[in-house]
mmCIF file of C-alpha atoms in Angstrom:
data_model
loop_
_atom_site.group_PDB
_atom_site.id
_atom_site.type_symbol
_atom_site.label_atom_id
_atom_site.label_comp_id
_atom_site.label_asym_id
_atom_site.label_seq_id
_atom_site.Cartn_x
_atom_site.Cartn_y
_atom_site.Cartn_z
ATOM 1 C CA UNK A 97 -70.854 14.774 22.970
ATOM 2 C CA UNK A 98 -71.680 16.798 19.883
ATOM 3 C CA UNK A 99 -68.317 17.845 18.537
ATOM 4 C CA UNK A 100 -70.062 20.402 16.310
ATOM 5 C CA UNK A 101 -70.139 22.535 19.474
ATOM 6 C CA UNK A 102 -66.335 22.661 19.299
ATOM 7 C CA UNK A 103 -64.393 24.608 16.700
ATOM 8 C CA UNK A 104 -63.758 21.450 14.640
ATOM 9 C CA UNK A 105 -61.173 23.075 12.352
ATOM 10 C CA UNK A 106 -59.063 24.044 15.379
ATOM 11 C CA UNK A 107 -59.611 20.624 16.932
ATOM 12 C CA UNK A 108 -58.508 18.780 13.787
ATOM 13 C CA UNK A 109 -55.384 20.948 13.520
ATOM 14 C CA UNK A 110 -54.572 20.292 17.183
ATOM 15 C CA UNK A 111 -54.945 16.509 16.806
ATOM 16 C CA UNK A 112 -52.860 16.498 13.606
ATOM 17 C CA UNK A 113 -50.060 18.273 15.484
ATOM 18 C CA UNK A 114 -50.339 15.783 18.345
ATOM 19 C CA UNK A 115 -50.122 12.788 15.996
ATOM 20 C CA UNK A 116 -46.958 14.180 14.361
ATOM 21 C CA UNK A 117 -45.113 15.075 17.558
ATOM 22 C CA UNK A 118 -41.879 13.449 18.631
ATOM 23 C CA UNK A 119 -42.177 11.898 22.076
ATOM 24 C CA UNK A 120 -39.121 11.533 24.315
ATOM 25 C CA UNK A 121 -39.526 8.110 25.923
ATOM 26 C CA UNK A 122 -37.089 6.993 28.596
ATOM 27 C CA UNK A 123 -38.653 3.527 28.688
ATOM 28 C CA UNK A 124 -38.053 3.244 24.949
ATOM 29 C CA UNK A 125 -34.380 4.088 25.427
ATOM 30 C CA UNK A 126 -34.026 1.542 28.224
ATOM 31 C CA UNK A 127 -35.519 -1.242 26.129
ATOM 32 C CA UNK A 128 -33.476 -0.230 23.092
ATOM 33 C CA UNK A 129 -30.346 -0.493 25.243
ATOM 34 C CA UNK A 130 -31.319 -4.035 26.292
ATOM 35 C CA UNK A 131 -31.847 -4.982 22.651
ATOM 36 C CA UNK A 132 -28.482 -3.622 21.564
ATOM 37 C CA UNK A 133 -26.746 -5.461 24.386
ATOM 38 C CA UNK A 134 -28.500 -8.653 23.295
ATOM 39 C CA UNK A 135 -27.260 -8.061 19.768
ATOM 40 C CA UNK A 136 -23.698 -7.669 21.044
ATOM 41 C CA UNK A 137 -24.015 -10.997 22.875
ATOM 42 C CA UNK A 138 -25.280 -12.660 19.701
ATOM 43 C CA UNK A 139 -22.356 -11.242 17.708
ATOM 44 C CA UNK A 140 -20.056 -12.556 20.417
ATOM 45 C CA UNK A 141 -21.469 -16.026 19.904
ATOM 46 C CA UNK A 142 -20.894 -15.825 16.148
ATOM 47 C CA UNK A 143 -17.258 -14.837 16.654
ATOM 48 C CA UNK A 144 -16.631 -17.539 19.253
ATOM 49 C CA UNK A 145 -18.298 -20.417 17.447
ATOM 50 C CA UNK A 146 -15.391 -21.120 15.026
ATOM 51 C CA UNK A 147 -12.976 -21.139 17.971
ATOM 52 C CA UNK A 148 -14.723 -24.238 19.365
ATOM 53 C CA UNK A 149 -14.465 -26.268 16.167
ATOM 54 C CA UNK A 150 -12.474 -29.498 16.092
ATOM 55 C CA UNK A 151 -11.098 -31.447 19.034
ATOM 56 C CA UNK A 152 -9.267 -28.443 20.490
ATOM 57 C CA UNK A 153 -10.203 -24.833 20.987
ATOM 58 C CA UNK A 154 -8.192 -21.606 20.749
ATOM 59 C CA UNK A 155 -8.025 -20.292 24.342
ATOM 60 C CA UNK A 156 -5.978 -17.231 23.350
ATOM 61 C CA UNK A 157 -8.438 -16.419 20.585
ATOM 62 C CA UNK A 158 -11.377 -16.749 22.973
ATOM 63 C CA UNK A 159 -9.717 -14.366 25.472
ATOM 64 C CA UNK A 160 -9.153 -11.821 22.681
ATOM 65 C CA UNK A 161 -12.766 -12.001 21.497
ATOM 66 C CA UNK A 162 -14.106 -11.666 25.054
ATOM 67 C CA UNK A 163 -11.915 -8.616 25.714
ATOM 68 C CA UNK A 164 -13.151 -7.000 22.507
ATOM 69 C CA UNK A 165 -16.748 -7.758 23.521
ATOM 70 C CA UNK A 166 -16.315 -6.099 26.928
ATOM 71 C CA UNK A 167 -14.840 -3.016 25.253
ATOM 72 C CA UNK A 168 -17.801 -2.848 22.852
ATOM 73 C CA UNK A 169 -20.252 -3.120 25.764
ATOM 74 C CA UNK A 170 -18.546 -0.263 27.636
ATOM 75 C CA UNK A 171 -18.587 1.874 24.476
ATOM 76 C CA UNK A 172 -22.289 1.162 23.899
ATOM 77 C CA UNK A 173 -23.191 2.060 27.492
ATOM 78 C CA UNK A 174 -21.246 5.339 27.266
ATOM 79 C CA UNK A 175 -23.098 6.309 24.083
ATOM 80 C CA UNK A 176 -26.456 5.305 25.595
ATOM 81 C CA UNK A 177 -25.730 7.451 28.661
ATOM 82 C CA UNK A 178 -25.235 10.538 26.495
ATOM 83 C CA UNK A 179 -28.379 9.854 24.451
ATOM 84 C CA UNK A 180 -30.474 9.208 27.555
ATOM 85 C CA UNK A 181 -29.257 12.482 29.064
ATOM 86 C CA UNK A 182 -30.520 14.371 25.982
ATOM 87 C CA UNK A 183 -33.881 12.614 26.088
ATOM 88 C CA UNK A 184 -34.263 13.148 29.834
ATOM 89 C CA UNK A 185 -33.599 16.877 29.364
ATOM 90 C CA UNK A 186 -36.370 17.091 26.744
ATOM 91 C CA UNK A 187 -38.726 15.095 28.945
ATOM 92 C CA UNK A 188 -37.941 17.253 31.987
ATOM 93 C CA UNK A 189 -38.698 20.407 29.984
ATOM 94 C CA UNK A 190 -42.101 19.030 28.918
ATOM 95 C CA UNK A 191 -42.869 17.948 32.469
ATOM 96 C CA UNK A 192 -42.001 21.377 33.868
ATOM 97 C CA UNK A 193 -44.556 22.929 31.515
ATOM 98 C CA UNK A 194 -47.170 20.416 32.655
ATOM 99 C CA UNK A 195 -46.370 21.030 36.324
ATOM 100 C CA UNK A 196 -46.651 24.783 35.749
ATOM 101 C CA UNK A 197 -50.140 24.270 34.344
ATOM 102 C CA UNK A 198 -51.104 22.217 37.419
ATOM 103 C CA UNK A 199 -49.696 24.847 39.755
ATOM 104 C CA UNK A 200 -51.701 27.599 38.054
ATOM 105 C CA UNK A 201 -54.833 25.448 38.237
ATOM 106 C CA UNK A 202 -54.384 24.841 41.963
ATOM 107 C CA UNK A 203 -53.876 28.587 42.521
ATOM 108 C CA UNK A 204 -57.284 29.169 40.938
ATOM 109 C CA UNK A 205 -59.194 26.843 43.251
ATOM 110 C CA UNK A 206 -57.255 26.714 46.529
ATOM 111 C CA UNK A 207 -59.149 27.748 49.662
ATOM 112 C CA UNK A 208 -62.391 27.938 47.669
ATOM 113 C CA UNK A 209 -65.427 25.762 48.124
ATOM 114 C CA UNK A 210 -66.835 24.504 44.865
ATOM 115 C CA UNK A 211 -69.384 22.141 43.393
ATOM 116 C CA UNK A 212 -67.990 19.734 40.807
ATOM 117 C CA UNK A 213 -69.761 19.710 37.454
ATOM 118 C CA UNK A 214 -69.539 16.364 35.636
ATOM 119 C CA UNK A 215 -69.132 16.502 31.863
ATOM 120 C CA UNK A 216 -69.084 13.052 30.241
ATOM 121 C CA UNK A 217 -67.517 12.844 26.780
ATOM 122 C CA UNK A 218 -69.313 9.757 25.553
ATOM 123 C CA UNK A 219 -67.680 9.341 22.138
ATOM 124 C CA UNK A 220 -64.187 10.110 20.820
ATOM 125 C CA UNK A 221 -63.664 12.646 18.075
ATOM 126 C CA UNK A 222 -61.266 10.208 16.395
ATOM 127 C CA UNK A 223 -59.885 6.667 16.755
ATOM 128 C CA UNK A 224 -56.448 6.538 15.161
ATOM 129 C CA UNK A 225 -53.628 4.006 14.906
ATOM 130 C CA UNK A 226 -49.947 4.109 14.051
ATOM 131 C CA UNK A 227 -48.959 2.603 11.694
ATOM 132 C CA UNK A 228 -51.860 3.732 9.535
ATOM 133 C CA UNK A 229 -53.898 0.788 8.255
ATOM 134 C CA UNK A 230 -53.259 -1.389 11.308
ATOM 135 C CA UNK A 231 -56.868 -1.184 12.497
ATOM 136 C CA UNK A 232 -59.209 -3.903 11.238
ATOM 137 C CA UNK A 233 -62.391 -2.312 12.584
ATOM 138 C CA UNK A 234 -63.567 0.535 14.817
ATOM 139 C CA UNK A 235 -66.867 1.525 16.368
ATOM 140 C CA UNK A 236 -68.036 4.838 17.858
ATOM 141 C CA UNK A 237 -71.169 4.920 19.998
ATOM 142 C CA UNK A 238 -71.895 6.498 23.398
ATOM 143 C CA UNK A 239 -70.218 4.277 26.024
ATOM 144 C CA UNK A 240 -69.363 1.672 23.371
ATOM 145 C CA UNK A 241 -66.194 2.836 21.599
ATOM 146 C CA UNK A 242 -63.736 0.178 20.470
ATOM 147 C CA UNK A 243 -61.018 -0.794 18.009
ATOM 148 C CA UNK A 244 -59.749 -4.143 16.705
ATOM 149 C CA UNK A 245 -56.245 -4.854 15.439
ATOM 150 C CA UNK A 246 -53.560 -7.490 15.050
ATOM 151 C CA UNK A 247 -49.856 -7.048 14.441
ATOM 152 C CA UNK A 248 -46.925 -9.423 13.998
ATOM 153 C CA UNK A 249 -43.216 -8.842 13.451
ATOM 154 C CA UNK A 250 -40.095 -10.968 13.175
ATOM 155 C CA UNK A 251 -37.807 -8.098 12.177
ATOM 156 C CA UNK A 252 -34.719 -7.344 14.266
ATOM 157 C CA UNK A 253 -35.194 -4.032 16.035
ATOM 158 C CA UNK A 254 -33.763 -2.181 19.001
ATOM 159 C CA UNK A 255 -37.215 -0.680 19.576
ATOM 160 C CA UNK A 256 -40.494 -0.572 17.675
ATOM 161 C CA UNK A 257 -44.033 0.233 18.709
ATOM 162 C CA UNK A 258 -47.625 0.482 17.551
ATOM 163 C CA UNK A 259 -50.363 2.530 19.183
ATOM 164 C CA UNK A 260 -54.151 2.843 19.072
ATOM 165 C CA UNK A 261 -55.428 6.240 20.230
ATOM 166 C CA UNK A 262 -58.878 7.425 21.278
ATOM 167 C CA UNK A 263 -59.012 11.232 20.999
ATOM 168 C CA UNK A 264 -61.565 13.124 23.100
ATOM 169 C CA UNK A 265 -61.835 16.913 23.316
ATOM 170 C CA UNK A 266 -63.540 19.740 25.181
ATOM 171 C CA UNK A 267 -63.571 23.484 24.599
ATOM 172 C CA UNK A 268 -63.816 26.077 27.349
ATOM 173 C CA UNK A 269 -66.480 28.229 25.739
ATOM 174 C CA UNK A 270 -66.537 30.808 28.531
ATOM 175 C CA UNK A 271 -64.500 33.981 29.067
ATOM 176 C CA UNK A 272 -63.090 32.597 32.316
ATOM 177 C CA UNK A 273 -60.358 30.162 33.265
ATOM 178 C CA UNK A 274 -61.515 26.599 33.824
ATOM 179 C CA UNK A 275 -59.914 23.980 36.075
ATOM 180 C CA UNK A 276 -60.765 20.321 35.594
ATOM 181 C CA UNK A 277 -59.927 16.723 36.400
ATOM 182 C CA UNK A 278 -60.321 13.927 33.860
ATOM 183 C CA UNK A 279 -60.445 10.150 33.867
ATOM 184 C CA UNK A 280 -61.022 7.265 31.472
ATOM 185 C CA UNK A 281 -61.019 3.477 31.473
ATOM 186 C CA UNK A 282 -59.091 1.464 28.891
ATOM 187 C CA UNK A 283 -60.419 -2.089 28.548
ATOM 188 C CA UNK A 284 -58.300 -4.383 26.328
ATOM 189 C CA UNK A 285 -59.039 -8.025 25.627
ATOM 190 C CA UNK A 286 -56.423 -9.932 23.664
ATOM 191 C CA UNK A 287 -53.041 -11.650 23.664
ATOM 192 C CA UNK A 288 -49.433 -10.487 23.491
ATOM 193 C CA UNK A 289 -46.793 -13.047 22.572
ATOM 194 C CA UNK A 290 -43.014 -13.246 22.172
ATOM 195 C CA UNK A 291 -41.119 -16.190 20.632
ATOM 196 C CA UNK A 292 -37.414 -16.959 20.263
ATOM 197 C CA UNK A 293 -35.462 -19.667 18.459
ATOM 198 C CA UNK A 294 -32.659 -21.629 20.117
ATOM 199 C CA UNK A 295 -29.133 -21.397 18.752
ATOM 200 C CA UNK A 296 -25.532 -22.419 19.309
ATOM 201 C CA UNK A 297 -23.866 -19.448 21.051
ATOM 202 C CA UNK A 298 -26.310 -16.926 19.521
ATOM 203 C CA UNK A 299 -29.946 -17.733 20.373
ATOM 204 C CA UNK A 300 -32.842 -15.483 19.456
ATOM 205 C CA UNK A 301 -34.730 -13.282 21.916
ATOM 206 C CA UNK A 302 -37.746 -10.960 22.011
ATOM 207 C CA UNK A 303 -39.649 -8.825 24.522
ATOM 208 C CA UNK A 304 -42.991 -6.980 24.307
ATOM 209 C CA UNK A 305 -45.083 -4.859 26.695
ATOM 210 C CA UNK A 306 -48.511 -3.200 26.596
ATOM 211 C CA UNK A 307 -49.092 0.230 28.160
ATOM 212 C CA UNK A 308 -52.281 2.207 28.841
ATOM 213 C CA UNK A 309 -51.793 5.968 28.734
ATOM 214 C CA UNK A 310 -53.741 9.194 29.194
ATOM 215 C CA UNK A 311 -52.046 12.343 27.870
ATOM 216 C CA UNK A 312 -53.637 15.789 28.098
ATOM 217 C CA UNK A 313 -52.787 18.519 25.584
ATOM 218 C CA UNK A 314 -53.640 22.122 26.448
ATOM 219 C CA UNK A 315 -52.356 24.341 23.664
ATOM 220 C CA UNK A 316 -48.618 23.683 23.419
ATOM 221 C CA UNK A 317 -48.483 22.141 26.912
ATOM 222 C CA UNK A 318 -48.353 18.371 27.344
ATOM 223 C CA UNK A 319 -49.455 16.920 30.688
ATOM 224 C CA UNK A 320 -48.300 13.315 31.155
ATOM 225 C CA UNK A 321 -46.265 13.353 34.370
ATOM 226 C CA UNK A 322 -48.923 12.415 36.926
ATOM 227 C CA UNK A 323 -48.801 8.950 38.535
ATOM 228 C CA UNK A 324 -52.024 7.496 37.096
ATOM 229 C CA UNK A 325 -51.494 8.597 33.510
ATOM 230 C CA UNK A 326 -49.493 5.510 32.457
ATOM 231 C CA UNK A 327 -50.126 1.917 33.531
ATOM 232 C CA UNK A 328 -48.439 -1.272 32.327
ATOM 233 C CA UNK A 329 -51.090 -3.800 31.269
ATOM 234 C CA UNK A 330 -48.755 -6.725 30.521
ATOM 235 C CA UNK A 331 -45.291 -7.827 29.396
ATOM 236 C CA UNK A 332 -43.716 -11.035 28.114
ATOM 237 C CA UNK A 333 -40.255 -12.101 26.980
ATOM 238 C CA UNK A 334 -38.609 -15.093 25.323
ATOM 239 C CA UNK A 335 -34.989 -16.300 25.299
ATOM 240 C CA UNK A 336 -34.183 -19.035 22.787
ATOM 241 C CA UNK A 337 -31.498 -20.658 24.885
ATOM 242 C CA UNK A 338 -28.266 -22.369 23.880
ATOM 243 C CA UNK A 339 -28.230 -25.562 21.838
ATOM 244 C CA UNK A 340 -25.546 -27.395 19.846
ATOM 245 C CA UNK A 341 -28.147 -28.957 17.546
ATOM 246 C CA UNK A 342 -30.871 -26.354 17.759
ATOM 247 C CA UNK A 343 -33.790 -26.788 20.100
ATOM 248 C CA UNK A 344 -37.426 -26.014 20.696
ATOM 249 C CA UNK A 345 -36.768 -22.367 21.554
ATOM 250 C CA UNK A 346 -38.996 -20.375 23.872
ATOM 251 C CA UNK A 347 -42.408 -18.724 23.849
ATOM 252 C CA UNK A 348 -43.968 -16.271 26.269
ATOM 253 C CA UNK A 349 -47.632 -15.241 26.114
ATOM 254 C CA UNK A 350 -49.996 -13.216 28.274
ATOM 255 C CA UNK A 351 -53.757 -12.844 28.006
ATOM 256 C CA UNK A 352 -54.642 -9.195 28.559
ATOM 257 C CA UNK A 353 -58.094 -8.634 30.017
ATOM 258 C CA UNK A 354 -59.207 -6.041 32.537
ATOM 259 C CA UNK A 355 -60.094 -2.440 33.214
ATOM 260 C CA UNK A 356 -57.263 0.059 33.575
ATOM 261 C CA UNK A 357 -58.316 3.349 35.160
ATOM 262 C CA UNK A 358 -56.389 6.415 34.015
ATOM 263 C CA UNK A 359 -56.675 9.908 35.442
ATOM 264 C CA UNK A 360 -55.156 13.392 35.567
ATOM 265 C CA UNK A 361 -56.059 16.238 37.901
ATOM 266 C CA UNK A 362 -55.949 20.025 38.256
ATOM 267 C CA UNK A 363 -55.682 21.011 34.605
ATOM 268 C CA UNK A 364 -56.048 24.687 33.721
ATOM 269 C CA UNK A 365 -57.774 25.608 30.454
ATOM 270 C CA UNK A 366 -57.733 29.174 29.172
ATOM 271 C CA UNK A 367 -60.899 30.925 27.920
ATOM 272 C CA UNK A 368 -62.034 29.537 24.542
ATOM 273 C CA UNK A 369 -59.147 27.031 24.564
ATOM 274 C CA UNK A 370 -59.514 23.449 23.328
ATOM 275 C CA UNK A 371 -58.122 20.632 25.463
ATOM 276 C CA UNK A 372 -57.422 17.258 23.806
ATOM 277 C CA UNK A 373 -57.358 13.989 25.752
ATOM 278 C CA UNK A 374 -55.442 11.087 24.202
ATOM 279 C CA UNK A 375 -56.268 7.645 25.613
ATOM 280 C CA UNK A 376 -53.658 5.283 24.181
ATOM 281 C CA UNK A 377 -53.017 1.552 24.001
ATOM 282 C CA UNK A 378 -49.321 1.246 23.122
ATOM 283 C CA UNK A 379 -47.365 -1.937 22.416
ATOM 284 C CA UNK A 380 -43.568 -1.656 22.404
ATOM 285 C CA UNK A 381 -41.003 -4.379 21.739
ATOM 286 C CA UNK A 382 -37.506 -5.358 20.762
ATOM 287 C CA UNK A 383 -36.434 -8.394 18.722
ATOM 288 C CA UNK A 384 -33.022 -9.976 18.326
ATOM 289 C CA UNK A 385 -32.277 -12.431 15.500
ATOM 290 C CA UNK A 386 -34.533 -15.470 15.672
ATOM 291 C CA UNK A 387 -37.290 -13.727 17.668
ATOM 292 C CA UNK A 388 -40.805 -12.538 16.866
ATOM 293 C CA UNK A 389 -43.829 -10.859 18.498
ATOM 294 C CA UNK A 390 -47.597 -11.151 18.049
ATOM 295 C CA UNK A 391 -50.340 -8.731 19.134
ATOM 296 C CA UNK A 392 -53.867 -10.117 18.727
ATOM 297 C CA UNK A 393 -56.805 -7.890 19.615
ATOM 298 C CA UNK A 394 -59.206 -9.065 16.922
ATOM 299 C CA UNK A 395 -60.737 -12.482 17.576
ATOM 300 C CA UNK A 396 -64.543 -12.428 17.620
ATOM 301 C CA UNK A 397 -65.154 -15.703 19.525
ATOM 302 C CA UNK A 398 -63.063 -14.293 22.373
ATOM 303 C CA UNK A 399 -64.422 -10.753 22.149
ATOM 304 C CA UNK A 400 -60.907 -9.446 21.477
ATOM 305 C CA UNK A 401 -60.744 -5.655 21.129
ATOM 306 C CA UNK A 402 -59.567 -2.479 22.859
ATOM 307 C CA UNK A 403 -62.418 -0.442 24.339
ATOM 308 C CA UNK A 404 -62.591 3.056 25.809
ATOM 309 C CA UNK A 405 -66.224 3.579 26.860
ATOM 310 C CA UNK A 406 -65.992 7.324 27.567
ATOM 311 C CA UNK A 407 -63.904 10.078 29.132
ATOM 312 C CA UNK A 408 -65.144 11.896 32.221
ATOM 313 C CA UNK A 409 -64.403 15.560 32.920
ATOM 314 C CA UNK A 410 -64.987 16.970 36.404
ATOM 315 C CA UNK A 411 -65.133 20.758 36.149
ATOM 316 C CA UNK A 412 -63.842 22.256 39.403
ATOM 317 C CA UNK A 413 -64.604 25.887 38.607
ATOM 318 C CA UNK A 414 -68.155 27.182 38.409
ATOM 319 C CA UNK A 415 -69.374 27.241 34.791
ATOM 320 C CA UNK A 416 -69.920 30.831 33.643
ATOM 321 C CA UNK A 417 -72.320 29.806 30.876
ATOM 322 C CA UNK A 418 -74.626 26.832 30.265
ATOM 323 C CA UNK A 419 -72.729 23.558 29.854
ATOM 324 C CA UNK A 420 -72.903 22.408 26.243
ATOM 325 C CA UNK A 421 -72.494 18.753 25.338
#
């Protein structure tokens, strides 16, 4: 794909806007809620520990602390419910715009016979990671596009994430509406790991997952609601466990290796409009005190990397001008 055939200034501006956008993520809120509840349990352990000192324990004090803990849990869940409602409203609005695009696309092609035109985008316009500087190495070559990275964290967090994105693009250079399907394969090879230390009444904990995603951006419309646009590639968790004199803790690890096929269908693209395809490898996690996570996708003997060979467009409307790659 020769991206010189696309208005590169417009494409760069579109990708910059995509990178800076705020994404409402219900999964993120759910995991953040789990992390905050874990933190409340750890704080409960800290408050109860002195009540078990000596030969006797303070039963009345324990009842008081437990009652306070239950009240704090109810308060947290009420606040989370309100926040999730706001995020769900924003997500529903974005999805409605995406569904409207799909509906318009289907209106263009329904009851019509057509011959699909395949347009392979063999290299990404950009490979980008957040946080910036996380990538150790990248390579762009037709059907051989990959990135290498590692990341570790032992910092308490309700939710954090890193992402590696492969950005592909196509411009409808005709004066007619275009309708297309798209698909891509994400092929990660590496390890995700969560560890947690044991503790007396407040053990550590951690949880991490890896998601493959395909998001389509057509102007101001985001299309990410279809069933094969997001796939979980792996998840692990660790709970340190209770111990009066410490303990060995816990470790969870998963080797990620496979091909994850992503797709989106019936996308309408206006005349002369640029459509951007974001193929993403996203790791999200939460850590409670005494936990840590490791992401390792850069180990040469094991061929560790994240690869996206290409992105395939299937044009469902007849091209009104010669197809330009």
